[in-house]
Coordinates of C-alpha atoms in Angstrom, one line a residue:
M1 CA 0.0 0.0 0.0
A2 CA 1.4 3.4 -1.0
V3 CA 1.9 5.8 1.9
R4 CA 1.2 9.5 1.1
G5 CA 2.9 12.0 3.4
G6 CA 3.8 12.2 7.1
F7 CA 0.1 12.3 8.3
W8 CA -0.7 8.9 6.8
M9 CA 2.5 7.4 8.0
I10 CA 1.6 8.4 11.5
M11 CA -1.9 7.0 11.1
L12 CA -0.5 3.6 10.0
L13 CA 1.9 3.6 12.9
A14 CA -1.1 4.1 15.3
M15 CA -2.9 1.2 13.6
G16 CA 0.1 -1.0 13.9
V17 CA 0.3 -1.6 10.1
L18 CA 4.0 -0.7 10.1
P19 CA 6.5 -2.1 12.6
F20 CA 7.7 0.8 14.8
P21 CA 11.5 0.9 14.2
H22 CA 11.1 0.9 10.4
A23 CA 8.3 3.4 10.5
A24 CA 10.2 5.8 12.8
A25 CA 13.0 6.0 10.2
E26 CA 10.5 6.6 7.4
V27 CA 8.8 9.4 9.4
D28 CA 12.2 11.0 10.0
S29 CA 13.1 11.0 6.3
A30 CA 9.6 12.2 5.1
R31 CA 9.9 15.8 6.0
P32 CA 7.9 17.8 3.6
N33 CA 9.4 19.8 0.7
I34 CA 8.6 23.5 1.2
I35 CA 8.1 25.9 -1.7
F36 CA 7.7 29.5 -0.8
I37 CA 6.7 31.8 -3.7
L38 CA 6.9 35.5 -3.0
A39 CA 5.5 38.0 -5.5
D40 CA 6.8 41.6 -5.3
D41 CA 4.3 44.4 -5.0
L42 CA 1.2 42.3 -5.9
G43 CA -2.1 43.9 -5.1
W44 CA -5.0 42.2 -3.3
N45 CA -7.1 42.5 -6.5
D46 CA -4.5 41.3 -8.9
V47 CA -5.4 37.6 -8.7
G48 CA -8.5 35.8 -9.9
F49 CA -9.3 34.1 -6.6
H50 CA -10.2 37.5 -5.0
G51 CA -13.0 38.3 -7.4
S52 CA -11.5 40.1 -10.4
A53 CA -11.5 38.4 -13.8
Q54 CA -9.3 41.1 -15.3
I55 CA -5.9 39.4 -15.0
P56 CA -5.9 35.6 -15.7
T57 CA -4.0 33.7 -13.0
P58 CA -5.3 30.2 -13.5
N59 CA -2.3 28.3 -12.0
L60 CA -2.4 30.3 -8.8
D61 CA -6.1 30.1 -8.6
A62 CA -6.1 26.3 -9.1
L63 CA -3.7 26.0 -6.1
A64 CA -5.7 28.5 -4.0
Y65 CA -9.0 26.7 -4.5
S66 CA -7.4 23.3 -3.8
G67 CA -5.7 24.7 -0.7
I68 CA -6.5 27.4 1.8
I69 CA -7.1 31.0 0.8
L70 CA -5.9 33.3 3.5
N71 CA -8.3 36.2 3.7
R72 CA -6.9 37.8 6.9
Y73 CA -3.2 37.4 6.0
Y74 CA -1.0 40.4 6.7
V75 CA 2.5 41.4 5.7
N76 CA 4.4 44.6 6.4
P77 CA 3.8 47.7 4.3
I78 CA 7.0 47.6 2.2
C79 CA 9.6 45.2 1.0
T80 CA 12.6 44.9 3.3
P81 CA 10.5 44.9 6.5
S82 CA 8.3 42.0 5.2
R83 CA 11.3 40.0 4.0
S84 CA 13.0 40.5 7.3
A85 CA 9.9 39.3 9.2
L86 CA 9.7 36.2 6.9
M87 CA 13.3 35.3 7.5
T88 CA 13.5 36.0 11.2
G89 CA 10.0 35.4 12.6
K90 CA 10.2 38.8 14.2
Y91 CA 8.5 42.1 13.8
P92 CA 10.8 44.6 12.0
I93 CA 10.9 46.8 15.2
H94 CA 12.8 44.0 16.8
T95 CA 15.5 43.8 14.2
G96 CA 15.9 47.5 13.3
M97 CA 14.4 47.0 9.8
Q98 CA 11.2 48.9 10.4
H99 CA 11.9 52.1 8.5
T100 CA 11.5 52.1 4.7
V101 CA 13.7 49.8 2.5
L102 CA 17.4 48.8 2.5
Y103 CA 19.1 50.8 -0.3
A104 CA 21.8 49.4 -2.4
M105 CA 24.6 51.7 -1.1
E106 CA 23.8 51.3 2.6
P107 CA 26.6 49.6 4.5
R108 CA 24.1 47.4 6.5
G109 CA 22.0 44.2 6.3
L110 CA 19.7 42.1 8.3
P111 CA 21.6 41.7 11.6
L112 CA 23.9 38.7 11.6
S113 CA 22.8 37.9 15.2
E114 CA 19.5 36.7 13.7
K115 CA 19.1 33.1 12.8
L116 CA 17.1 32.8 9.6
L117 CA 14.4 30.4 8.4
P118 CA 16.8 28.5 6.0
Q119 CA 19.3 28.1 8.9
Y120 CA 16.6 26.5 11.1
L121 CA 15.6 24.2 8.2
K122 CA 19.2 23.3 7.6
D123 CA 19.3 22.0 11.2
L124 CA 16.5 19.6 10.1
G125 CA 18.4 18.3 7.1
Y126 CA 17.0 20.5 4.4
S127 CA 18.6 21.5 1.1
N128 CA 17.9 25.2 0.7
H129 CA 17.8 27.3 -2.5
I130 CA 16.7 30.8 -3.3
V131 CA 16.0 32.1 -6.8
G132 CA 15.2 35.8 -7.2
K133 CA 15.3 38.8 -5.0
W134 CA 17.1 39.1 -1.6
H135 CA 17.1 42.7 -0.5
L136 CA 18.3 42.0 3.0
G137 CA 21.9 43.2 2.6
H138 CA 24.8 42.7 0.3
Y139 CA 27.5 45.3 1.2
Q140 CA 29.5 42.4 2.5
L141 CA 29.2 38.8 1.4
R142 CA 28.4 37.6 4.9
F143 CA 25.0 39.3 4.6
T144 CA 24.1 37.6 1.3
P145 CA 21.9 34.4 1.0
M146 CA 24.6 31.8 0.6
Q147 CA 26.1 32.8 4.0
R148 CA 22.6 32.9 5.6
G149 CA 21.5 29.3 5.2
F150 CA 21.0 28.9 1.4
D151 CA 23.0 26.5 -0.7
S152 CA 22.5 28.4 -3.9
H153 CA 21.2 31.7 -5.3
T154 CA 20.4 32.8 -8.7
G155 CA 18.9 36.3 -8.7
F156 CA 19.6 39.8 -7.4
W157 CA 20.7 41.4 -4.2
T158 CA 19.0 44.8 -4.4
G159 CA 15.3 45.9 -4.3
H160 CA 14.4 45.9 -8.0
H161 CA 15.8 45.6 -11.5
H162 CA 14.8 45.7 -15.1
M163 CA 13.5 42.3 -16.3
N164 CA 15.5 42.3 -19.5
D165 CA 18.8 44.0 -18.9
H166 CA 18.9 43.3 -15.2
T167 CA 20.1 46.7 -14.2
A168 CA 18.8 48.8 -11.4
V169 CA 18.7 52.6 -11.2
E170 CA 18.8 53.9 -7.7
H171 CA 19.6 57.3 -6.2
G172 CA 21.0 58.5 -9.6
H173 CA 23.2 55.5 -10.0
W174 CA 23.0 52.7 -12.5
G175 CA 24.4 49.2 -12.2
L176 CA 23.9 45.5 -13.2
D177 CA 22.4 43.3 -10.5
M178 CA 22.0 39.6 -11.5
R179 CA 24.0 36.9 -9.7
R180 CA 24.7 33.2 -9.9
G181 CA 26.1 32.5 -6.5
Y182 CA 28.6 35.2 -5.9
D183 CA 29.4 35.8 -9.5
V184 CA 27.8 38.4 -11.8
A185 CA 25.6 36.5 -14.3
Y186 CA 26.5 38.4 -17.5
D187 CA 25.4 35.5 -19.6
L188 CA 21.8 36.0 -18.6
H189 CA 21.6 39.5 -20.1
G190 CA 18.5 39.8 -22.3
Q191 CA 16.7 36.9 -20.7
Y192 CA 13.4 37.9 -19.0
T193 CA 13.9 37.7 -15.3
T194 CA 10.6 35.8 -14.6
H195 CA 11.6 33.2 -17.1
V196 CA 15.1 32.9 -15.7
L197 CA 13.7 32.4 -12.2
G198 CA 11.1 29.9 -13.4
A199 CA 13.6 27.9 -15.3
E200 CA 16.1 27.9 -12.4
A201 CA 13.4 26.8 -9.9
I202 CA 12.5 23.8 -12.2
A203 CA 16.2 22.9 -12.6
I204 CA 16.6 22.8 -8.8
V205 CA 13.6 20.5 -8.5
Q206 CA 14.8 18.3 -11.3
G207 CA 18.3 18.0 -9.8
H208 CA 17.2 17.6 -6.2
N209 CA 18.4 14.5 -4.3
K210 CA 15.1 13.3 -2.8
S211 CA 17.0 11.7 0.1
S212 CA 16.8 15.1 1.8
P213 CA 13.9 17.5 1.9
L214 CA 13.9 20.7 -0.2
F215 CA 13.3 24.3 0.8
L216 CA 12.9 26.4 -2.3
Y217 CA 12.3 30.2 -1.9
V218 CA 11.2 31.7 -5.2
A219 CA 11.3 35.5 -4.7
H220 CA 10.0 37.1 -8.0
A221 CA 11.0 40.5 -9.3
A222 CA 7.5 40.7 -10.8
V223 CA 5.4 42.7 -10.5
H224 CA 7.7 45.5 -9.1
S225 CA 8.3 48.4 -11.4
A226 CA 11.7 48.6 -13.1
N227 CA 13.7 51.6 -14.3
P228 CA 12.6 55.1 -15.6
Y229 CA 13.2 54.2 -19.2
D230 CA 10.8 51.2 -19.0
F231 CA 8.8 50.8 -15.7
L232 CA 6.7 47.7 -16.6
P233 CA 8.7 45.4 -18.9
A234 CA 6.7 42.5 -20.3
P235 CA 6.9 40.3 -23.4
D236 CA 5.1 42.0 -26.3
E237 CA 3.1 38.9 -27.2
T238 CA 1.7 38.6 -23.7
V239 CA 0.8 42.3 -23.6
A240 CA -0.9 42.0 -27.0
N241 CA -3.1 39.1 -25.7
L242 CA -4.5 41.2 -23.0
G243 CA -6.3 43.7 -25.2
H244 CA -9.4 43.7 -23.1
I245 CA -7.5 45.8 -20.5
E246 CA -7.8 49.4 -21.9
N247 CA -5.3 51.1 -19.7
Y248 CA -1.9 50.4 -21.3
R249 CA 0.1 50.6 -18.1
R250 CA -2.3 48.2 -16.4
R251 CA -2.1 45.9 -19.4
K252 CA 1.7 45.7 -19.1
F253 CA 1.4 45.1 -15.4
A254 CA -1.1 42.3 -16.1
A255 CA 1.3 40.8 -18.6
M256 CA 4.0 40.7 -16.0
M257 CA 1.6 38.9 -13.6
V258 CA 0.6 36.4 -16.3
E259 CA 4.2 35.4 -16.8
L260 CA 4.6 34.9 -13.1
D261 CA 1.5 32.7 -13.0
R262 CA 2.9 30.6 -15.8
T263 CA 6.1 29.8 -13.9
V264 CA 4.0 28.6 -11.0
G265 CA 2.2 26.1 -13.3
S266 CA 5.5 24.9 -14.7
L267 CA 6.9 24.5 -11.2
V268 CA 3.9 22.5 -10.0
D269 CA 4.3 20.3 -13.1
A270 CA 8.0 19.7 -12.3
L271 CA 7.3 18.7 -8.7
H272 CA 4.5 16.3 -9.9
A273 CA 6.8 14.7 -12.5
R274 CA 9.3 13.9 -9.8
D275 CA 6.7 12.5 -7.4
M276 CA 7.5 15.2 -4.9
L277 CA 4.2 17.1 -4.9
E278 CA 2.3 14.7 -2.5
N279 CA 4.8 15.6 0.2
T280 CA 5.1 19.3 -0.5
I281 CA 3.9 22.5 1.1
I282 CA 3.4 25.5 -1.2
V283 CA 3.0 29.0 0.2
F284 CA 2.2 32.0 -2.0
S285 CA 2.3 35.5 -0.8
S286 CA 2.9 39.1 -1.8
D287 CA 5.5 41.1 0.2
N288 CA 3.3 44.1 0.6
G289 CA 0.2 45.7 -0.8
G290 CA 0.1 46.8 -4.4
P291 CA 1.4 50.2 -5.7
A292 CA -1.8 51.3 -7.4
D293 CA -2.8 54.2 -9.6
G294 CA 0.7 55.2 -10.5
F295 CA 2.3 54.9 -7.1
N296 CA 6.0 53.9 -7.8
D297 CA 5.0 54.2 -11.5
N298 CA 3.1 51.0 -11.2
A299 CA -0.5 49.8 -11.8
A300 CA -1.5 47.3 -9.2
S301 CA -4.9 47.2 -7.6
N302 CA -6.0 46.6 -4.0
W303 CA -9.6 47.3 -4.7
P304 CA -11.8 47.7 -2.7
L305 CA -9.2 48.0 0.2
R306 CA -7.9 51.4 1.2
G307 CA -4.4 52.6 0.6
V308 CA -1.4 51.4 -1.3
K309 CA 2.1 49.9 -0.8
N310 CA 3.9 51.6 2.1
T311 CA 0.8 52.8 3.8
L312 CA -0.7 51.2 7.0
W313 CA -4.2 50.9 5.5
E314 CA -5.5 47.4 4.6
G315 CA -4.5 47.9 1.0
G316 CA -0.9 48.3 2.1
L317 CA -0.9 45.4 4.5
R318 CA -3.5 42.7 3.7
A319 CA -1.8 40.4 1.2
A320 CA -3.0 38.0 -1.5
G321 CA -1.8 34.7 -0.1
F322 CA -2.6 31.0 0.3
I323 CA -1.2 27.7 1.5
W324 CA -1.5 24.4 -0.4
S325 CA -0.5 20.9 0.6
P326 CA -1.9 17.4 0.6
L327 CA -0.7 17.3 4.2
L328 CA -3.4 19.8 5.2
Q329 CA -6.7 18.3 6.4
N330 CA -9.4 21.0 6.0
V331 CA -8.8 22.4 2.5
S332 CA -10.7 24.0 -0.3
R333 CA -11.8 26.8 2.0
V334 CA -11.4 30.5 2.7
S335 CA -9.7 31.1 6.0
H336 CA -10.4 34.1 8.2
Q337 CA -7.8 33.1 10.7
M338 CA -5.3 35.9 11.5
V339 CA -1.9 35.2 10.1
Q340 CA 1.1 37.5 9.8
V341 CA 4.2 37.0 7.6
C342 CA 6.4 36.5 10.7
D343 CA 4.3 33.4 11.5
W344 CA 5.8 31.4 8.6
L345 CA 9.1 30.7 10.3
P346 CA 7.6 28.8 13.3
T347 CA 4.7 27.4 11.1
L348 CA 7.0 25.9 8.5
Y349 CA 9.5 24.8 11.1
E350 CA 6.8 22.8 12.9
A351 CA 5.4 21.5 9.6
A352 CA 8.9 20.2 8.9
G353 CA 8.9 18.3 12.1
G354 CA 10.9 20.8 14.2
N355 CA 10.2 21.2 17.9
V356 CA 8.6 24.7 18.1
S357 CA 9.1 24.8 21.9
A358 CA 12.9 24.8 21.2
L359 CA 12.7 28.0 19.1
P360 CA 13.8 31.3 20.7
T361 CA 11.3 32.8 23.1
D362 CA 11.7 36.3 21.6
L363 CA 10.1 35.4 18.2
D364 CA 7.0 37.4 17.4
G365 CA 5.7 34.7 15.0
I366 CA 3.6 31.8 16.2
S367 CA 3.1 28.4 14.6
V368 CA -0.4 28.2 12.9
W369 CA 0.3 24.8 11.2
H370 CA -2.2 22.7 13.1
E371 CA -4.8 25.4 13.2
L372 CA -4.6 26.0 9.4
S373 CA -4.8 22.3 8.9
S374 CA -7.9 21.8 11.1
G375 CA -9.6 25.2 10.6
A376 CA -9.5 26.0 14.4
P377 CA -8.9 29.6 15.5
T378 CA -5.2 30.5 15.8
R379 CA -3.6 31.8 18.9
R380 CA -2.9 35.0 17.0
I381 CA -5.3 37.7 18.3
E382 CA -3.2 40.8 17.5
I383 CA -0.8 42.0 14.8
L384 CA 1.6 44.8 15.1
H385 CA 1.6 46.2 11.5
N386 CA 4.6 48.5 12.1
I387 CA 5.9 51.4 14.2
D388 CA 8.0 53.9 12.4
D389 CA 9.0 56.7 14.8
I390 CA 11.0 58.5 12.0
W391 CA 7.8 59.0 10.0
G392 CA 5.5 59.1 13.0
T393 CA 3.3 56.2 11.9
A394 CA 2.0 53.1 13.5
A395 CA -0.8 50.5 13.2
L396 CA -2.0 47.7 15.3
T397 CA -4.9 45.2 15.0
V398 CA -6.4 43.4 18.0
G399 CA -9.2 41.1 17.2
N400 CA -11.5 43.0 14.9
W401 CA -10.2 46.4 16.0
K402 CA -7.5 48.3 14.1
L403 CA -5.7 51.4 15.2
V404 CA -4.1 53.7 12.6
K405 CA -1.8 56.5 13.8
G406 CA -0.1 58.9 11.4
S407 CA 0.1 58.8 7.7
H408 CA 2.8 58.5 5.0
Y409 CA 3.1 61.0 2.1
N410 CA 1.1 63.7 3.9
R411 CA -2.1 61.6 3.2
T412 CA -1.6 61.7 -0.5
W413 CA -2.2 57.9 -0.8
D414 CA -4.8 57.4 1.9
G415 CA -7.7 56.8 -0.6
W416 CA -9.2 53.9 -2.4
Y417 CA -7.7 53.0 -5.8
G418 CA -8.8 50.7 -8.6
P419 CA -9.3 49.4 -11.1
A420 CA -12.1 47.2 -9.7
G421 CA -11.6 44.9 -12.6
I422 CA -14.2 42.6 -14.3
R423 CA -16.6 41.6 -11.6
D424 CA -19.1 39.6 -13.7
E425 CA -18.8 35.9 -12.5
K426 CA -19.6 34.8 -16.1
A427 CA -16.4 36.5 -17.3
Y428 CA -14.2 34.3 -15.1
A429 CA -12.9 31.5 -17.3
L430 CA -13.3 28.3 -15.2
D431 CA -12.2 26.2 -18.2
T432 CA -8.9 28.1 -18.4
L433 CA -8.3 27.3 -14.8
A434 CA -9.0 23.6 -15.3
N435 CA -6.8 23.5 -18.4
S436 CA -3.8 25.3 -16.8
P437 CA -0.8 23.1 -15.9
A438 CA -1.5 23.4 -12.2
G439 CA -5.2 22.8 -12.7
K440 CA -4.5 19.6 -14.7
V441 CA -2.3 18.4 -11.9
M442 CA -4.9 19.2 -9.3
E443 CA -7.5 17.3 -11.4
E444 CA -5.2 14.3 -11.7
L445 CA -4.7 14.3 -7.9
S446 CA -8.5 14.7 -7.4
L447 CA -7.9 17.9 -5.5
L448 CA -9.5 20.5 -7.7
P449 CA -13.0 21.4 -6.4
T450 CA -16.1 21.4 -8.6
P451 CA -16.9 24.5 -10.7
E452 CA -19.8 25.2 -8.3
R453 CA -17.5 25.0 -5.3
I454 CA -14.9 27.2 -7.0
T455 CA -17.5 29.8 -7.6
Q456 CA -18.5 29.7 -4.0
L457 CA -15.0 30.0 -2.7
R458 CA -14.3 32.9 -5.0
R459 CA -17.4 34.7 -3.6
E460 CA -16.2 34.1 -0.1
A461 CA -12.7 35.4 -0.9
T462 CA -14.1 38.6 -2.5
V463 CA -14.1 41.6 -0.2
S464 CA -17.3 43.7 -0.5
C465 CA -17.7 47.0 1.3
G466 CA -21.0 48.2 0.2
A467 CA -21.7 51.9 -0.6
G468 CA -18.2 53.1 -1.3
A469 CA -15.6 55.6 -0.2
H470 CA -17.9 58.6 -0.5
M471 CA -19.8 57.4 2.5
A472 CA -16.7 57.3 4.7
S473 CA -16.5 58.9 8.1
E474 CA -13.6 61.2 7.7
C475 CA -10.5 60.7 9.9
D476 CA -7.2 62.5 9.7
P477 CA -4.6 60.2 11.2
L478 CA -2.1 63.1 11.2
E479 CA -4.3 64.9 13.7
R480 CA -5.6 62.1 15.9
P481 CA -5.5 58.2 15.8
C482 CA -8.3 56.4 13.9
L483 CA -10.1 53.3 14.9
Y484 CA -11.8 50.8 12.6
D485 CA -13.7 47.5 12.9
V486 CA -11.9 45.7 10.0
E487 CA -14.1 42.6 10.4
S488 CA -17.3 44.5 9.4
D489 CA -15.5 47.4 7.7
P490 CA -12.4 46.0 5.9
C491 CA -12.3 49.0 3.6
E492 CA -11.8 51.3 6.6
Y493 CA -14.7 53.7 5.7
N494 CA -16.0 54.4 9.2
N495 CA -13.7 55.8 11.9
L496 CA -15.1 54.7 15.3
A497 CA -12.6 56.4 17.6
E498 CA -15.1 58.7 19.2
E499 CA -17.8 56.0 19.7
H500 CA -15.3 53.5 21.3
L501 CA -12.9 55.7 23.1
H502 CA -12.0 53.0 25.7
I503 CA -11.0 50.6 22.9
L504 CA -8.9 53.3 21.3
Q505 CA -7.1 54.0 24.6
S506 CA -6.5 50.3 25.2
L507 CA -4.9 49.9 21.7
L508 CA -2.8 53.0 22.2
A509 CA -1.5 51.6 25.5
R510 CA -0.7 48.3 23.7
L511 CA 1.1 50.1 21.0
A512 CA 3.2 51.9 23.6
D513 CA 4.1 48.6 25.1
Y514 CA 5.3 47.4 21.7
N515 CA 7.3 50.6 21.2
S516 CA 9.1 50.1 24.5
T517 CA 10.6 47.0 23.1
A518 CA 11.7 48.5 19.7
V519 CA 15.3 48.7 18.7
P520 CA 16.4 51.8 16.8
P521 CA 16.1 51.7 13.0
S522 CA 19.4 50.6 11.4
N523 CA 19.2 52.8 8.3
L524 CA 22.4 54.5 7.2
E525 CA 23.4 57.0 4.7
D526 CA 24.5 55.9 1.2
D527 CA 28.2 55.0 1.2
P528 CA 30.0 56.4 -1.9
R529 CA 32.1 53.2 -2.0
G530 CA 29.0 51.4 -3.2
E531 CA 28.6 53.4 -6.4
P532 CA 28.4 50.9 -9.3
Q533 CA 30.8 52.9 -11.5
H534 CA 33.6 51.8 -9.1
W535 CA 32.8 48.1 -9.6
N536 CA 32.5 47.7 -13.4
F537 CA 28.9 49.2 -13.2
T538 CA 27.6 46.4 -11.0
W539 CA 26.0 46.6 -7.6
H540 CA 28.7 45.1 -5.5
N541 CA 29.7 43.8 -2.0
F542 CA 31.7 47.0 -1.6
G543 CA 32.4 46.5 2.1
D544 CA 34.6 43.5 1.4
E545 CA 36.9 45.4 -1.0
P546 CA 39.7 48.0 -0.6
E547 CA 38.4 51.6 -1.0
P548 CA 38.2 52.4 -4.8
E549 CA 41.2 54.3 -6.0
V550 CA 39.1 57.3 -7.2
L551 CA 37.8 57.8 -3.6
L552 CA 41.3 57.4 -2.1
N553 CA 42.4 60.2 -4.5
E554 CA 39.5 62.4 -3.4
H555 CA 40.5 61.9 0.2
V556 CA 44.1 62.8 -0.5
N557 CA 43.1 66.0 -2.4

């Protein structure tokens, strides 16, 4: 009799079907493969499973409907803080990563005192690989992925790059940023980044020695905007096939997302071909809310949620995400369990067979593995979204209550931004979903729900807020804190601070408690040693090298 996954192995042990010594060895070697797919700057409304039929994402949708759609899943408002929380299991205020992003010429990185997710998994015997974006420090090699628990890295160190030429423009400087291990990958020039990462992920799966479990972190460049000469690079043919999207910028954004979705289907196919899928966990997430309506020269959509990337409204924090695995029990559902990105470290560690009680006690993340599997409420009742004392902003959710204090950009991006997309259920192509590579695999494994169930799941995962922003109770968070019931009012229309002053005061006190534990932000000024022109026009680990001759001459003069 074939045994599928660790759960069934344990059940057979309990029934006495397998002799205990042999079975114990099997359980030890059956740790699940973990695939973590992170999209960059993806909006809540940029995937099909949240209700819009504008951008076709059939592979992601097939996995989402066959797994658990996380409707109350939160990340941090911008890139570096979210990635630091994922890797450390800690809120950014506890690692100094809470203020804006890490810039390419800053002589800093995610503190080396922190043990990262791949290092914990390495202790459990995992083979760890990253393809794509790092953005947690590179000024010295000791901050880069292959010295923080990963066995290989093909991708880039900084926060963004152009998808064809692999260069990044930042603070007036231009440099190439594409690496294979420690080496600059000049040979990949002209190859579309999403395709490169997709192919590399498949190659890792195909070459993986199945005697050890695999942790594969696929951190896409898409759908982040690129450089001023071409903000949204996408293959012309893909753009042309999306003619139903009238706004050209939005059409190019959609094409970038379509290409990402295709790589997901190919990766699922590769896992299935190697008989790895039945003992695999796949997590999909965005790193922050979408930059909508031209923010960062991008065209994401968080509709109908409020705000954009790098704001503390739901549109900046509530992420499109799901978890899929045959090892989960209660699947094909929409979860309203509260989950934060820092929870993935203990959750995946426990799913991998690690002893969560042995993890450091100062983690902010909690394991939600068993609760996600069963559908029971998680122990997470509150989420610190961030505290940034430099910008004077903070947000905290406790239960259904959310406190918002301060605003970025002088409230310029505090509104509601579309496009809403195509909301007609008949426009959603169920046949495309079933015929996608991931959909076909789900069908073969008898995991894809019926069309009727998919329609129901999609309805449940679609946020609806009624009348609209024009009905909103005005609140100026620059003048006084705002309070929202995000369970009944996820679009943050109605400020309830005056009606529930005692709740407001309680959340402010809790926020002060958190702030008393914060470490100072670690941001530093750009170091001129990092200018790409000193390193053959590449973004470089400049802290490991002697000072460039041109700077030495400047010091002498």
